[in-house]
mmCIF file of C-alpha atoms in Angstrom:
data_model
loop_
_atom_site.group_PDB
_atom_site.id
_atom_site.type_symbol
_atom_site.label_atom_id
_atom_site.label_comp_id
_atom_site.label_asym_id
_atom_site.label_seq_id
_atom_site.Cartn_x
_atom_site.Cartn_y
_atom_site.Cartn_z
ATOM 1 C CA ALA A 1 -7.679 6.431 -21.700
ATOM 2 C CA ASN A 2 -7.062 8.678 -18.695
ATOM 3 C CA TYR A 3 -3.886 7.504 -17.213
ATOM 4 C CA GLY A 4 -3.586 10.117 -14.503
ATOM 5 C CA SER A 5 -6.451 9.144 -12.353
ATOM 6 C CA ILE A 6 -7.684 6.246 -10.282
ATOM 7 C CA THR A 7 -10.647 5.695 -8.181
ATOM 8 C CA LEU A 8 -11.039 5.896 -4.470
ATOM 9 C CA GLU A 9 -11.350 2.160 -4.367
ATOM 10 C CA GLU A 10 -8.213 1.665 -6.138
ATOM 11 C CA GLN A 11 -6.322 4.106 -4.006
ATOM 12 C CA VAL A 12 -7.365 2.033 -0.914
ATOM 13 C CA TYR A 13 -6.552 -1.172 -2.299
ATOM 14 C CA MET A 14 -3.121 -0.104 -3.603
ATOM 15 C CA THR A 15 -2.580 1.516 -0.177
ATOM 16 C CA GLN A 16 -3.217 -1.668 1.633
ATOM 17 C CA LYS A 17 -1.324 -3.738 -0.641
ATOM 18 C CA LEU A 18 1.530 -1.288 -0.143
ATOM 19 C CA ASN A 19 1.393 -1.729 3.557
ATOM 20 C CA ILE A 20 1.497 -5.476 3.245
ATOM 21 C CA ASP A 21 4.439 -5.482 0.967
ATOM 22 C CA ILE A 22 6.615 -2.820 2.780
ATOM 23 C CA GLY A 23 5.947 -5.108 5.936
ATOM 24 C CA ARG A 24 7.058 -8.065 4.206
ATOM 25 C CA VAL A 25 10.144 -6.230 2.831
ATOM 26 C CA HIS A 26 11.037 -5.008 6.039
ATOM 27 C CA GLU A 27 10.746 -8.603 7.907
ATOM 28 C CA PHE A 28 12.735 -10.065 4.961
ATOM 29 C CA LEU A 29 15.705 -7.621 5.281
ATOM 30 C CA GLN A 30 15.608 -7.672 8.922
ATOM 31 C CA ASN A 31 15.997 -11.567 8.822
ATOM 32 C CA LEU A 32 18.777 -11.470 6.099
ATOM 33 C CA LEU A 33 20.823 -8.795 8.080
ATOM 34 C CA PHE A 34 20.658 -10.907 11.195
ATOM 35 C CA TRP A 35 21.500 -13.850 9.382
ATOM 36 C CA ALA A 36 24.502 -12.381 7.933
ATOM 37 C CA GLU A 37 25.542 -11.112 11.072
ATOM 38 C CA SER A 38 25.295 -14.344 12.667
ATOM 39 C CA GLN A 39 27.648 -15.752 10.103
ATOM 40 C CA MET A 40 30.306 -13.473 11.059
ATOM 41 C CA GLU A 41 33.264 -14.936 12.729
ATOM 42 C CA GLY A 42 33.115 -14.169 16.425
ATOM 43 C CA PHE A 43 29.444 -13.386 16.768
ATOM 44 C CA THR A 44 28.347 -12.904 20.238
ATOM 45 C CA PRO A 45 25.035 -11.620 21.910
ATOM 46 C CA SER A 46 25.316 -8.303 23.120
ATOM 47 C CA ILE A 47 23.625 -8.543 26.624
ATOM 48 C CA GLU A 48 21.859 -5.716 28.237
ATOM 49 C CA LYS A 49 18.845 -5.108 30.455
ATOM 50 C CA VAL A 50 15.430 -4.955 28.472
ATOM 51 C CA VAL A 51 12.182 -3.668 29.437
ATOM 52 C CA LEU A 52 9.908 -6.288 27.809
ATOM 53 C CA LYS A 53 6.697 -3.854 27.828
ATOM 54 C CA THR A 54 8.814 -1.159 25.810
ATOM 55 C CA LEU A 55 10.127 -3.841 23.275
ATOM 56 C CA VAL A 56 6.689 -5.445 22.792
ATOM 57 C CA GLU A 57 4.952 -1.959 22.297
ATOM 58 C CA ARG A 58 7.599 -0.964 19.884
ATOM 59 C CA ILE A 59 7.067 -4.100 17.817
ATOM 60 C CA PHE A 60 3.164 -3.406 17.848
ATOM 61 C CA SER A 61 3.986 0.139 16.698
ATOM 62 C CA ILE A 62 5.845 -1.401 13.579
ATOM 63 C CA VAL A 63 2.914 -3.992 12.461
ATOM 64 C CA GLU A 64 0.047 -1.425 13.758
ATOM 65 C CA GLN A 65 -1.021 -0.499 9.962
ATOM 66 C CA GLN A 66 -1.026 -4.145 8.912
ATOM 67 C CA ALA A 67 -3.026 -5.187 11.914
ATOM 68 C CA SER A 68 -5.486 -2.297 11.232
ATOM 69 C CA ASN A 69 -5.847 -3.305 7.529
ATOM 70 C CA LYS A 70 -6.920 -6.843 8.618
ATOM 71 C CA GLN A 71 -9.071 -5.439 11.536
ATOM 72 C CA ILE A 72 -6.897 -7.480 14.115
ATOM 73 C CA GLU A 73 -6.850 -6.548 17.618
ATOM 74 C CA LEU A 74 -3.143 -6.516 19.239
ATOM 75 C CA SER A 75 -2.943 -6.691 23.056
ATOM 76 C CA HIS A 76 -0.322 -7.480 25.539
ATOM 77 C CA GLU A 77 -0.469 -8.208 29.376
ATOM 78 C CA ILE A 78 2.875 -7.066 30.365
ATOM 79 C CA THR A 79 3.608 -5.031 33.174
ATOM 80 C CA GLY A 80 6.377 -2.216 32.975
ATOM 81 C CA ASP A 81 8.305 -4.036 35.754
ATOM 82 C CA LEU A 82 9.126 -7.191 33.731
ATOM 83 C CA GLU A 83 12.799 -7.123 32.824
ATOM 84 C CA CYS A 84 15.537 -9.592 31.665
ATOM 85 C CA ASN A 85 19.146 -9.450 30.551
ATOM 86 C CA THR A 86 19.241 -10.363 26.934
ATOM 87 C CA ASP A 87 20.304 -9.303 23.509
ATOM 88 C CA LYS A 88 17.500 -6.820 22.760
ATOM 89 C CA ASP A 89 17.980 -6.807 18.961
ATOM 90 C CA ILE A 90 17.705 -10.660 18.792
ATOM 91 C CA VAL A 91 14.712 -10.844 20.968
ATOM 92 C CA SER A 92 13.077 -7.934 18.935
ATOM 93 C CA MET A 93 13.741 -9.783 15.720
ATOM 94 C CA VAL A 94 12.205 -13.027 17.200
ATOM 95 C CA LEU A 95 9.058 -11.395 18.550
ATOM 96 C CA LEU A 96 8.616 -9.242 15.362
ATOM 97 C CA ASN A 97 8.738 -12.357 13.449
ATOM 98 C CA LEU A 98 6.385 -14.154 15.528
ATOM 99 C CA VAL A 99 3.771 -11.072 15.656
ATOM 100 C CA SER A 100 4.164 -10.773 11.716
ATOM 101 C CA ASN A 101 3.324 -14.548 11.312
ATOM 102 C CA ALA A 102 0.507 -14.239 13.678
ATOM 103 C CA LEU A 103 -0.914 -11.477 11.550
ATOM 104 C CA LYS A 104 -0.240 -13.490 8.146
ATOM 105 C CA PHE A 105 -2.239 -16.247 9.517
ATOM 106 C CA THR A 106 -4.912 -14.580 11.388
ATOM 107 C CA PRO A 107 -8.547 -13.642 9.687
ATOM 108 C CA THR A 108 -10.007 -10.420 9.424
ATOM 109 C CA ALA A 109 -11.227 -9.376 12.931
ATOM 110 C CA GLY A 110 -9.111 -11.894 14.919
ATOM 111 C CA LYS A 111 -7.064 -11.304 17.846
ATOM 112 C CA ILE A 112 -3.265 -11.486 18.704
ATOM 113 C CA ARG A 113 -2.340 -11.396 22.434
ATOM 114 C CA VAL A 114 1.404 -11.399 23.797
ATOM 115 C CA TYR A 115 1.909 -12.214 27.308
ATOM 116 C CA ALA A 116 4.761 -13.675 29.712
ATOM 117 C CA THR A 117 5.421 -15.675 32.526
ATOM 118 C CA GLU A 118 8.480 -15.801 34.775
ATOM 119 C CA GLU A 119 9.403 -19.553 35.432
ATOM 120 C CA LYS A 120 12.290 -20.761 37.643
ATOM 121 C CA THR A 121 15.195 -20.505 35.088
ATOM 122 C CA TYR A 122 13.873 -18.446 32.182
ATOM 123 C CA LEU A 123 11.416 -15.847 31.049
ATOM 124 C CA GLN A 124 8.763 -17.119 28.952
ATOM 125 C CA ILE A 125 7.110 -14.827 26.126
ATOM 126 C CA ALA A 126 3.866 -16.024 24.577
ATOM 127 C CA VAL A 127 2.554 -14.742 21.037
ATOM 128 C CA GLN A 128 -0.927 -16.050 20.909
ATOM 129 C CA ASP A 129 -3.398 -15.773 17.818
ATOM 130 C CA THR A 130 -6.890 -16.753 16.866
ATOM 131 C CA GLY A 131 -5.463 -17.921 13.239
ATOM 132 C CA VAL A 132 -6.084 -20.700 11.188
ATOM 133 C CA GLY A 133 -3.627 -23.004 13.015
ATOM 134 C CA ILE A 134 -0.963 -25.443 11.700
ATOM 135 C CA ALA A 135 -2.078 -28.447 10.296
ATOM 136 C CA PRO A 136 -0.384 -31.707 11.803
ATOM 137 C CA GLN A 137 1.369 -32.526 8.946
ATOM 138 C CA TYR A 138 3.243 -29.289 8.740
ATOM 139 C CA GLN A 139 4.239 -28.975 12.263
ATOM 140 C CA ASP A 140 7.440 -30.964 12.053
ATOM 141 C CA LYS A 141 8.460 -28.784 9.327
ATOM 142 C CA ILE A 142 8.213 -25.320 11.283
ATOM 143 C CA PHE A 143 11.818 -25.403 12.284
ATOM 144 C CA GLY A 144 13.309 -27.661 9.639
ATOM 145 C CA SER A 145 16.507 -27.238 7.838
ATOM 146 C CA SER A 146 14.653 -26.767 4.306
ATOM 147 C CA ARG A 147 12.668 -23.750 3.665
ATOM 148 C CA PHE A 148 8.826 -24.059 4.546
ATOM 149 C CA THR A 149 6.031 -21.670 4.015
ATOM 150 C CA THR A 150 2.475 -21.184 3.094
ATOM 151 C CA ASN A 151 0.478 -18.187 2.015
ATOM 152 C CA GLY A 152 -1.415 -16.177 4.684
ATOM 153 C CA THR A 153 -5.187 -15.668 4.910
ATOM 154 C CA ASN A 154 -4.684 -12.530 2.524
ATOM 155 C CA GLU A 155 -2.448 -14.604 0.257
ATOM 156 C CA GLU A 156 0.486 -12.826 2.167
ATOM 157 C CA LYS A 157 3.840 -14.403 1.030
ATOM 158 C CA GLY A 158 6.606 -15.480 3.323
ATOM 159 C CA THR A 159 10.340 -16.189 3.017
ATOM 160 C CA GLY A 160 10.362 -19.840 4.500
ATOM 161 C CA PHE A 161 13.255 -19.474 6.818
ATOM 162 C CA GLY A 162 11.763 -16.952 9.521
ATOM 163 C CA LEU A 163 10.997 -19.496 12.108
ATOM 164 C CA THR A 164 14.174 -21.369 11.773
ATOM 165 C CA LEU A 165 16.051 -18.115 12.240
ATOM 166 C CA CYS A 166 14.215 -17.264 15.450
ATOM 167 C CA ARG A 167 15.245 -20.724 16.774
ATOM 168 C CA ASP A 168 18.636 -20.399 15.934
ATOM 169 C CA PHE A 169 18.957 -17.009 17.630
ATOM 170 C CA MET A 170 17.211 -18.191 20.764
ATOM 171 C CA HIS A 171 19.902 -21.043 20.822
ATOM 172 C CA VAL A 172 22.614 -18.450 20.474
ATOM 173 C CA LEU A 173 21.047 -16.744 23.838
ATOM 174 C CA GLY A 174 20.686 -20.178 25.395
ATOM 175 C CA GLY A 175 17.084 -20.228 25.218
ATOM 176 C CA ASP A 176 14.537 -21.881 22.953
ATOM 177 C CA ILE A 177 11.277 -21.552 20.991
ATOM 178 C CA ARG A 178 8.302 -23.876 20.740
ATOM 179 C CA PHE A 179 4.695 -23.863 19.700
ATOM 180 C CA GLU A 180 1.316 -25.421 20.405
ATOM 181 C CA SER A 181 -1.229 -25.176 17.684
ATOM 182 C CA LYS A 182 -4.944 -26.449 16.722
ATOM 183 C CA LEU A 183 -6.256 -26.340 13.250
ATOM 184 C CA ARG A 184 -8.657 -23.551 12.817
ATOM 185 C CA GLU A 185 -8.469 -22.485 16.462
ATOM 186 C CA GLY A 186 -5.145 -20.668 16.583
ATOM 187 C CA THR A 187 -1.320 -20.855 17.347
ATOM 188 C CA THR A 188 0.842 -19.895 20.265
ATOM 189 C CA PHE A 189 4.506 -19.428 20.151
ATOM 190 C CA PHE A 190 6.671 -19.535 23.316
ATOM 191 C CA VAL A 191 9.893 -17.838 23.538
ATOM 192 C CA GLN A 192 12.113 -18.909 26.489
ATOM 193 C CA ILE A 193 14.725 -16.422 27.736
ATOM 194 C CA PRO A 194 17.179 -17.634 30.352
ATOM 195 C CA LEU A 195 17.205 -15.367 33.437
ATOM 196 C CA LYS A 196 20.990 -16.065 34.173
#
């Protein structure tokens, strides 16, 4: 047998799988680090001015290869003047998790859109996908205390506690997170960041 050579098709497959694995490991490690930090005594958010467009574009650059592998279109409708005072690392982690989940549960050639609205007391960021949606019997488990996960459309694995972390961190900031979903039509997660 020739152990030193692989076909082009095998190379493409291995590269795609590696990209998915790298994204999954990155997400897991980031969640784990933030979780550990949140458990430290005296943990407080680090509040600073955040330009939302810059933050979202940075997240898109992290998941760009994963989106390309599934031929998923990433887009946002956020202007450069949309700012808020919040913890940039926490909001980045939350949005990265939401976009990663959207990629996980959106079939090939789908779309993911991020947009924001400024309400009276909070800034609301939405992550909308054209994915498989969340079945009604699973919706109460999304933010549950026990780990809950299902495989993605390309059998991507999850950690089972990413969304619970997202909710917990938004509560640390005095904000919240909620979602709306229709089976086989898609899901939209809404992140609410206090303006004061």
